Short mmCIF file of C-alpha atoms in Angstrom, two decimals:
data_model
loop_
_atom_site.label_atom_id
_atom_site.label_comp_id
_atom_site.label_asym_id
_atom_site.label_seq_id
_atom_site.Cartn_x
_atom_site.Cartn_y
_atom_site.Cartn_z
CA MET A 236 -36.10 20.60 10.50
CA ALA A 237 -35.55 17.01 9.39
CA LEU A 238 -32.02 15.61 9.50
CA TYR A 239 -30.93 12.82 7.17
CA MET A 240 -27.68 10.92 6.84
CA VAL A 241 -26.54 8.86 3.85
CA SER A 242 -24.54 6.14 5.53
CA ASP A 243 -21.20 4.72 4.45
CA SER A 244 -18.40 2.98 6.29
CA SER A 245 -17.61 6.14 8.27
CA ALA A 246 -21.20 6.42 9.49
CA TYR A 247 -20.51 4.02 12.35
CA VAL A 248 -18.22 6.35 14.22
CA GLY A 249 -18.27 9.61 12.29
CA LEU A 250 -21.24 11.26 13.98
CA PRO A 251 -22.43 11.14 17.61
CA PRO A 252 -25.86 9.62 18.26
CA GLU A 253 -27.34 12.86 19.60
CA ILE A 254 -26.91 14.39 16.13
CA VAL A 255 -28.21 11.50 14.01
CA ASP A 256 -31.54 10.74 15.62
CA VAL A 257 -34.10 11.06 12.83
CA SER A 258 -33.44 9.06 9.63
CA VAL A 259 -30.69 7.07 7.96
CA ILE A 260 -30.51 6.42 4.21
CA ASP A 261 -28.56 3.24 3.49
CA CYS A 262 -27.15 3.01 -0.05
CA GLY A 263 -26.27 -0.67 0.33
CA PHE A 264 -22.59 -0.35 -0.54
CA VAL A 265 -19.38 0.14 1.37
CA LYS A 266 -15.78 1.01 0.48
CA MET A 267 -13.53 -1.71 1.79
CA ARG A 268 -9.83 -2.46 1.54
CA ALA A 269 -9.19 -5.84 -0.01
CA TYR A 270 -5.96 -7.64 -0.81
CA ASN A 271 -5.66 -9.89 -3.84
CA PRO A 272 -2.91 -12.47 -3.22
CA ASN A 273 -2.93 -13.50 -6.88
CA ASN A 274 -1.46 -10.19 -8.04
CA GLY A 275 -0.23 -8.81 -4.72
CA LEU A 276 -2.32 -5.63 -4.97
CA GLU A 277 -4.21 -4.03 -2.10
CA SER A 278 -7.23 -2.15 -3.45
CA LEU A 279 -10.01 0.05 -2.17
CA VAL A 280 -13.10 -1.58 -3.63
CA VAL A 281 -16.81 -0.78 -3.55
CA THR A 282 -18.74 -3.85 -2.44
CA PRO A 283 -22.29 -4.64 -1.24
CA VAL A 284 -22.77 -4.25 2.48
CA SER A 285 -23.39 -7.30 4.66
CA GLN A 286 -26.63 -7.90 6.54
CA ALA A 287 -24.88 -7.34 9.86
CA SER A 288 -23.50 -3.99 8.69
CA ALA A 289 -26.91 -2.98 7.32
CA MET A 290 -28.46 -3.67 10.72
CA GLN A 291 -25.71 -1.66 12.36
CA ARG A 292 -26.39 1.24 10.02
CA SER A 293 -30.10 1.19 10.77
CA GLY A 294 -29.25 1.30 14.46
CA ARG A 295 -27.93 4.82 13.95
CA ALA A 296 -31.51 6.00 13.58
CA GLY A 297 -33.42 6.34 16.80
CA ARG A 298 -30.48 6.33 19.16
CA VAL A 299 -31.98 9.20 21.14
CA ARG A 300 -35.55 9.28 19.86
CA SER A 301 -37.70 7.41 17.36
CA GLY A 302 -36.31 7.36 13.82
CA LYS A 303 -36.43 5.49 10.53
CA SER A 304 -33.92 3.79 8.26
CA PHE A 305 -34.50 3.89 4.49
CA ARG A 306 -32.68 1.23 2.49
CA LEU A 307 -32.21 1.85 -1.21
CA TYR A 308 -32.68 -1.81 -2.08
CA THR A 309 -35.47 -4.34 -1.80
CA GLU A 310 -36.06 -6.84 0.96
CA LYS A 311 -35.33 -9.60 -1.55
CA ASP A 312 -31.93 -8.07 -2.27
CA PHE A 313 -31.30 -7.76 1.45
CA GLY A 314 -31.75 -11.52 1.77
CA LYS A 315 -29.09 -12.09 -0.90
CA LEU A 316 -26.48 -10.05 0.97
CA PRO A 317 -23.78 -11.93 2.90
CA VAL A 318 -24.73 -12.46 6.52
CA THR A 319 -21.49 -11.04 7.92
CA THR A 320 -18.59 -9.02 6.60
CA VAL A 321 -15.51 -10.94 5.49
CA PRO A 322 -13.03 -10.81 8.39
CA GLU A 323 -10.24 -8.33 7.82
CA MET A 324 -7.66 -11.04 8.39
CA GLN A 325 -8.88 -12.82 5.26
CA ARG A 326 -8.83 -9.75 3.00
CA SER A 327 -5.68 -7.94 4.13
CA ASN A 328 -2.02 -7.92 3.31
CA LEU A 329 -0.46 -10.08 6.02
CA ALA A 330 3.06 -8.68 5.79
CA THR A 331 2.58 -6.49 8.88
CA VAL A 332 0.86 -9.30 10.79
CA VAL A 333 3.61 -11.82 10.07
CA LEU A 334 6.30 -9.29 10.96
CA GLN A 335 4.67 -8.57 14.31
CA LEU A 336 4.28 -12.28 15.07
CA LYS A 337 7.94 -12.83 14.28
CA SER A 338 8.95 -9.95 16.54
CA MET A 339 7.00 -11.56 19.40
CA GLY A 340 8.96 -14.79 18.99
CA ILE A 341 6.31 -16.75 17.07
CA ASP A 342 8.50 -18.24 14.35
CA ASN A 343 6.09 -20.88 13.09
CA VAL A 344 3.35 -18.57 11.87
CA LEU A 345 1.43 -21.39 10.15
CA ARG A 346 0.75 -23.00 13.50
CA PHE A 347 -0.60 -19.81 15.00
CA ASN A 348 -4.29 -20.16 15.84
CA PHE A 349 -5.87 -17.29 13.95
CA LEU A 350 -9.50 -16.65 14.85
CA SER A 351 -10.17 -16.33 11.10
CA PRO A 352 -7.51 -18.37 9.24
CA PRO A 353 -6.17 -16.36 6.29
CA PRO A 354 -5.80 -17.73 2.76
CA ALA A 355 -2.65 -19.70 2.04
CA LYS A 356 -1.69 -17.46 -0.86
CA SER A 357 -1.86 -14.38 1.35
CA MET A 358 0.52 -16.00 3.83
CA ILE A 359 2.90 -16.99 1.04
CA ARG A 360 2.83 -13.46 -0.41
CA ALA A 361 3.55 -11.95 3.00
CA LEU A 362 6.57 -14.18 3.62
CA ASP A 363 7.72 -13.56 0.07
CA LEU A 364 7.59 -9.77 0.50
CA LEU A 365 9.25 -9.77 3.92
CA TYR A 366 12.11 -11.88 2.59
CA ALA A 367 12.53 -9.53 -0.36
CA LEU A 368 12.60 -6.50 1.96
CA GLY A 369 15.30 -8.12 4.09
CA ALA A 370 13.11 -8.52 7.18
CA LEU A 371 13.57 -12.32 7.14
CA ASP A 372 16.76 -14.31 6.73
CA ASP A 373 17.29 -17.57 4.81
CA ASN A 374 16.08 -19.55 7.82
CA GLY A 375 12.81 -17.67 8.00
CA SER A 376 13.74 -15.94 11.24
CA LEU A 377 13.55 -12.22 11.86
CA ALA A 378 16.66 -10.59 10.42
CA ARG A 379 18.79 -8.63 12.84
CA PRO A 380 18.90 -5.71 13.09
CA LEU A 381 16.78 -4.73 10.04
CA GLY A 382 13.82 -7.00 10.74
CA LEU A 383 13.62 -5.99 14.39
CA ARG A 384 13.77 -2.32 13.50
CA MET A 385 11.09 -2.67 10.84
CA ALA A 386 8.78 -4.26 13.39
CA GLU A 387 9.10 -1.16 15.59
CA PHE A 388 7.42 1.08 13.03
CA PRO A 389 3.60 1.38 13.17
CA LEU A 390 3.60 1.31 9.35
CA HIS A 391 3.61 -1.19 6.51
CA PRO A 392 7.00 -2.94 6.13
CA MET A 393 7.55 -1.15 2.80
CA PHE A 394 7.42 2.20 4.59
CA ALA A 395 9.71 0.91 7.34
CA LYS A 396 12.32 -0.26 4.82
CA MET A 397 12.15 3.06 2.97
CA LEU A 398 12.60 5.04 6.20
CA LEU A 399 15.45 2.91 7.55
CA THR A 400 17.43 3.15 4.31
CA SER A 401 16.85 6.90 3.90
CA GLY A 402 20.04 7.68 5.83
CA GLU A 403 22.11 5.75 3.28
CA PHE A 404 20.67 7.88 0.47
CA GLY A 405 21.17 11.11 2.40
CA CYS A 406 17.54 12.20 2.19
CA SER A 407 16.01 11.10 5.49
CA GLU A 408 14.43 14.49 6.13
CA GLU A 409 12.49 14.39 2.87
CA ILE A 410 11.58 10.70 3.12
CA VAL A 411 10.12 11.02 6.61
CA THR A 412 7.98 13.90 5.33
CA ILE A 413 6.74 11.83 2.39
CA ALA A 414 5.96 8.89 4.67
CA ALA A 415 3.93 11.16 6.96
CA MET A 416 2.03 12.71 4.06
CA LEU A 417 1.14 9.29 2.66
CA GLN A 418 -0.75 8.47 5.86
CA LEU A 419 -3.34 11.13 4.96
CA ASP A 420 -6.40 10.48 2.83
CA ASN A 421 -6.30 13.70 0.83
CA ILE A 422 -4.30 16.87 1.23
CA PHE A 423 -6.03 18.78 -1.57
CA VAL A 424 -9.53 20.24 -1.29
CA ARG A 425 -11.73 20.45 -4.40
CA PRO A 426 -14.90 22.50 -3.79
CA PRO A 427 -17.59 21.67 -6.39
CA ASN A 428 -17.93 25.31 -7.43
CA LYS A 429 -14.18 25.97 -7.64
CA LYS A 430 -12.76 22.92 -9.37
CA ARG A 431 -10.80 24.95 -11.91
CA ASP A 432 -9.26 27.19 -9.24
CA SER A 433 -8.34 24.23 -7.05
CA GLU A 434 -6.73 22.45 -10.00
CA ARG A 435 -4.69 25.55 -10.81
CA ALA A 436 -3.56 25.77 -7.19
CA ARG A 437 -2.49 22.12 -7.21
CA LEU A 438 -0.42 22.61 -10.34
CA ALA A 439 1.64 25.20 -8.46
CA PHE A 440 3.04 22.39 -6.28
CA SER A 441 3.25 19.70 -8.97
CA VAL A 442 6.46 18.27 -10.38
CA TYR A 443 6.95 15.76 -13.18
CA GLU A 444 8.75 13.35 -10.83
CA GLY A 445 5.37 12.40 -9.39
CA ASP A 446 3.00 12.61 -6.47
CA HIS A 447 5.49 11.90 -3.69
CA LEU A 448 7.63 14.91 -4.49
CA THR A 449 4.50 17.00 -5.00
CA MET A 450 3.47 16.12 -1.44
CA LEU A 451 6.92 17.13 -0.29
CA ASN A 452 6.49 20.54 -1.95
CA VAL A 453 3.12 20.99 -0.25
CA TYR A 454 4.56 20.22 3.19
CA LYS A 455 7.52 22.54 2.72
CA ALA A 456 5.23 25.37 1.63
CA PHE A 457 2.99 24.76 4.64
CA ILE A 458 5.93 24.93 7.03
CA SER A 459 7.49 27.96 5.32
CA HIS A 460 4.19 29.84 5.79
CA LYS A 461 4.25 28.99 9.51
CA LYS A 462 1.40 26.45 9.30
CA SER A 463 -1.03 29.15 8.27
CA ALA A 464 -4.69 28.21 7.95
CA ARG A 465 -5.20 31.15 5.59
CA PHE A 466 -2.46 29.84 3.31
CA CYS A 467 -4.23 26.46 3.18
CA HIS A 468 -7.55 28.13 2.41
CA ASN A 469 -6.08 30.21 -0.42
CA HIS A 470 -4.33 27.21 -1.97
CA PHE A 471 -7.12 24.66 -1.43
CA LEU A 472 -5.17 22.54 1.05
CA ASN A 473 -6.56 20.48 3.92
CA TYR A 474 -5.35 22.33 7.01
CA ARG A 475 -6.28 19.66 9.53
CA ALA A 476 -4.64 16.93 7.47
CA LEU A 477 -1.40 18.89 7.20
CA CYS A 478 -1.37 19.50 10.94
CA ARG A 479 -1.82 15.78 11.40
CA ALA A 480 1.12 15.18 9.03
CA VAL A 481 3.31 17.37 11.26
CA ASP A 482 2.47 15.19 14.28
CA ILE A 483 3.07 11.93 12.39
CA ARG A 484 6.37 13.24 11.09
CA GLU A 485 7.60 14.04 14.60
CA GLN A 486 6.72 10.53 15.77
CA LEU A 487 8.60 8.96 12.86
CA ILE A 488 11.64 11.16 13.48
CA ARG A 489 11.76 10.04 17.11
CA THR A 490 11.68 6.41 15.98
CA LEU A 491 14.46 6.96 13.45
CA ARG A 492 16.66 8.67 16.04
CA ARG A 493 16.27 5.66 18.30
CA PHE A 494 17.88 3.61 15.53
CA LYS A 495 20.57 6.29 15.02
CA VAL A 496 19.44 7.21 11.52
CA LYS A 497 20.75 10.67 10.73
CA ILE A 498 18.01 13.16 9.88
CA LYS A 499 19.51 15.29 7.13
CA PRO A 500 18.20 16.96 3.97
CA VAL A 501 19.22 15.98 0.48
CA GLU A 502 22.15 17.88 -1.02
CA ASP A 503 21.59 20.46 -3.77
CA ASP A 504 17.83 19.73 -3.80
CA GLU A 505 18.38 16.68 -6.01
CA CYS A 506 15.40 14.45 -6.71
CA GLU A 507 17.20 11.25 -7.67
CA PRO A 508 18.23 10.18 -4.12
CA ILE A 509 14.63 10.60 -2.98
CA GLN A 510 13.30 8.60 -5.91
CA LYS A 511 15.84 5.83 -5.34
CA CYS A 512 14.98 5.67 -1.66
CA ILE A 513 11.30 5.26 -2.52
CA VAL A 514 12.22 2.44 -4.91
CA SER A 515 14.21 0.72 -2.15
CA GLY A 516 10.98 0.24 -0.20
CA PHE A 517 8.36 0.00 -2.94
CA PHE A 518 10.25 -1.93 -5.63
CA ALA A 519 7.56 -4.63 -5.50
CA ASN A 520 5.01 -2.03 -6.66
CA ALA A 521 6.70 -1.25 -9.94
CA ALA A 522 4.87 -0.88 -13.24
CA ARG A 523 5.86 -0.20 -16.85
CA LEU A 524 4.01 1.48 -19.69
CA HIS A 525 2.51 -1.07 -22.08
CA PRO A 526 2.18 -0.39 -25.83
CA SER A 527 -1.59 -0.47 -25.32
CA GLY A 528 -1.35 2.77 -23.32
CA THR A 529 -2.00 1.19 -19.93
CA TYR A 530 0.50 0.20 -17.27
CA ARG A 531 1.37 -3.37 -16.33
CA THR A 532 2.87 -4.47 -13.03
CA ILE A 533 6.34 -5.92 -13.45
CA ARG A 534 5.76 -9.06 -11.48
CA ASP A 535 2.24 -10.15 -12.42
CA ASP A 536 1.56 -8.19 -15.61
CA HIS A 537 -1.65 -6.80 -14.10
CA PRO A 538 -3.17 -3.85 -16.02
CA LEU A 539 -3.30 -0.52 -14.17
CA GLU A 540 -4.00 3.09 -14.99
CA ILE A 541 -3.01 6.39 -13.42
CA HIS A 542 -5.64 7.81 -11.07
CA PRO A 543 -7.21 11.10 -12.23
CA THR A 544 -6.07 12.82 -9.02
CA SER A 545 -2.41 12.12 -9.78
CA VAL A 546 -0.24 14.98 -11.04
CA LEU A 547 0.91 12.65 -13.85
CA TYR A 548 -2.60 12.05 -15.17
CA ALA A 549 -2.55 14.92 -17.68
CA GLU A 550 1.19 14.72 -18.40
CA LYS A 551 3.19 12.68 -20.86
CA LEU A 552 3.08 9.13 -19.52
CA PRO A 553 6.42 8.04 -18.03
CA GLN A 554 7.76 4.62 -19.01
CA TRP A 555 8.43 3.31 -15.49
CA VAL A 556 6.78 4.11 -12.16
CA VAL A 557 6.33 2.83 -8.63
CA PHE A 558 3.07 3.35 -6.76
CA HIS A 559 1.77 3.30 -3.22
CA GLU A 560 -1.69 1.79 -3.56
CA VAL A 561 -4.39 0.75 -6.02
CA ILE A 562 -7.98 1.97 -6.06
CA GLN A 563 -10.48 -0.27 -7.81
CA THR A 564 -13.62 1.14 -9.42
CA LYS A 565 -14.43 0.22 -13.01
CA LYS A 566 -10.68 -0.02 -13.53
CA ASP A 567 -7.65 -0.46 -11.30
CA TYR A 568 -6.00 2.91 -10.69
CA MET A 569 -2.55 3.59 -9.22
CA ARG A 570 -2.32 6.31 -6.59
CA ASP A 571 0.72 8.17 -5.25
CA ILE A 572 3.13 7.54 -8.11
CA THR A 573 6.81 8.31 -8.61
CA VAL A 574 8.69 8.21 -11.91
CA ILE A 575 11.73 5.91 -11.87
CA GLU A 576 14.44 4.55 -14.11
CA PRO A 577 14.35 0.80 -14.85
CA GLU A 578 18.02 0.40 -13.93
CA TRP A 579 17.18 1.36 -10.35
CA LEU A 580 15.08 -1.77 -9.92
CA TYR A 581 18.04 -4.02 -10.64
CA GLU A 582 20.43 -1.77 -8.74
CA LEU A 583 18.35 -1.61 -5.56
CA ALA A 584 16.63 -5.01 -5.70
CA PRO A 585 18.94 -7.43 -7.56
CA HIS A 586 17.45 -10.28 -5.54
CA TYR A 587 14.01 -9.42 -6.91
CA TYR A 588 14.65 -8.55 -10.56
CA GLU A 589 16.92 -10.15 -13.13
CA PHE A 590 18.75 -8.04 -15.66
CA GLY A 591 19.17 -8.15 -19.43
CA THR A 592 16.31 -10.39 -20.49
CA VAL A 593 12.83 -9.87 -21.83
CA SER A 594 11.27 -11.91 -19.07
CA ILE A 595 11.97 -11.15 -15.45
CA LEU A 596 10.88 -12.63 -12.52
CA ARG A 597 10.49 -12.86 -8.97
CA VAL A 598 11.93 -12.95 -5.55
CA ILE A 599 14.69 -15.53 -5.50
CA HIS A 600 13.12 -17.11 -2.44
CA PRO A 601 14.93 -20.01 -0.76
CA LEU A 602 11.73 -22.07 -0.62
CA ILE A 603 9.12 -20.69 -2.95
CA ALA A 604 9.54 -20.78 -6.71
CA VAL A 605 7.33 -18.12 -8.31
CA PRO A 606 6.48 -18.56 -12.01
CA VAL A 607 7.74 -16.11 -14.59
CA THR A 608 4.77 -13.97 -15.64
CA SER A 609 6.09 -10.52 -16.42
CA ALA A 610 8.57 -8.60 -18.51
CA LEU A 611 11.33 -6.14 -17.76
CA SER A 612 13.26 -5.14 -20.86
CA PHE A 613 16.63 -3.53 -20.50
CA SER A 614 17.60 -4.32 -24.09
CA ASN A 615 15.92 -4.95 -27.41
CA ARG A 616 17.18 -8.50 -27.69
CA GLN A 617 14.61 -11.27 -27.48
CA GLU A 618 16.55 -13.65 -25.31
CA SER A 619 15.31 -16.94 -23.98
CA TRP A 620 15.14 -17.01 -20.23
CA GLN A 621 15.27 -19.90 -17.81
CA PRO A 622 14.46 -19.45 -14.12
CA LYS A 623 17.28 -20.02 -11.71
CA GLU A 624 17.10 -22.77 -9.18
CA PRO A 625 16.11 -21.17 -5.87
CA ARG A 626 18.72 -21.10 -3.19
CA ARG A 627 17.93 -23.62 -0.48
CA PRO A 628 19.05 -23.29 3.12
CA ASP A 629 20.76 -26.15 4.86
CA THR A 630 18.05 -26.41 7.48
CA MET A 631 14.30 -26.61 7.09
CA LEU A 632 12.45 -23.35 7.47
CA LYS A 633 10.62 -23.73 10.75
CA MET A 634 7.33 -22.32 9.56
CA PHE A 635 7.30 -24.56 6.46
CA ASN A 636 7.24 -28.23 7.34
CA GLN A 637 5.01 -31.04 6.20
CA THR A 638 2.96 -31.05 9.39
CA ASP A 639 2.05 -27.40 8.90
CA ALA A 640 0.32 -27.87 5.56
CA SER A 641 -2.91 -28.89 7.26
CA ARG A 642 -2.96 -25.66 9.25
CA ILE A 643 -3.87 -23.63 6.17
CA PRO A 644 -7.52 -24.07 5.20
CA ALA A 645 -7.79 -25.47 1.69
CA ALA A 646 -11.13 -23.70 1.23
CA TYR A 647 -9.36 -20.40 0.68
CA ASP A 648 -6.72 -21.56 -1.76
CA SER A 649 -6.65 -24.35 -4.31
CA THR A 650 -2.84 -24.29 -4.57
CA PRO A 651 -1.38 -27.51 -3.12
CA ILE A 652 0.74 -26.57 -0.16
CA ASP A 653 3.15 -29.47 -0.69
CA CYS A 654 4.48 -27.89 -3.88
CA LEU A 655 5.63 -24.90 -1.87
CA LEU A 656 7.61 -26.89 0.66
CA VAL A 657 11.16 -28.10 0.71
CA PRO A 658 11.54 -31.79 1.55
CA GLN A 659 13.15 -32.59 4.85
CA GLN A 660 16.91 -32.84 4.43
#
């Protein structure tokens, strides 16, 4: 019996060579995470495969015996493909990288010799976000103790901030569960012949507050049924993924206890403390409903839509949301969404959002002035708005000095670096 495999990005490591030894069908595309520094969104995009990856895919055939690789594109198209894949350093959110470098004592990150130098805008965005999260102080050094603690988590800094502040909101037990569940690709199973039944089963866990609290309901039900595989089968849940979530949760709890964060459940099963805690970490990923029917990010006014797998997709559209990630197909879709109140953004991130005007802005960064490009309306008045002068530290930020401008390759970013620097005092 012939064995065929349609290859994707998981084909490299997903199957052992003794199984795939006959033929490989290469579709010519790959799903790849890419970060856009212009709007600050990290998306899962479908892009043509590189020549090097295509050769690697064809190598899966014939690992044990003779085989063939069928490419669903012409040889001419193969020659037009990029020779190599874009290095991950140049298409990723650098917030985690910068935080780890800071924790290792490398303060001047622009002088660090990256094997593949990242774009200047990506570096600026990373420093911008870390400062907004409180991981960096006004001098650009790692904040103590928050910055050091955030660097200890094997997660994105947004998750680390959310987890570390969960004790203040009195919902650390629920937040650590949500953080663990968000590390999974998909907790719901949708068999092709039982789509209606699986959708009905998912609605049993759904709440209007959004996907994060829906995941919390799923985890609680899984634990209350003693981690039963039969329960998962009957309710179209991914048993292996939920077991993995249990392990991740235990690891995160151990890390929180090291920092003396009390693990306690929310009182009276209230949702608001959980929602506020999520906003405390993901306030940069806020979006509002536009009159056109789509959502727009607060900071960059980028159009987004709710992903069809979200529990809010078929519900009345909430006015304000925060999201975990963006998936890009024909449109940009938000995934893992929570409904919020606009007042929470100003309450929990007053350094990031300004109150009472039609136009809002940006991180009040001590060095970087970000243009006003978005709107956050707390009133119906059409007020004129002028950006504040950014606070400037007394000393020069070590990583931003005139000699460092040449360290960022201009090929990746047309923005003049000098305009982002503070003159030497």
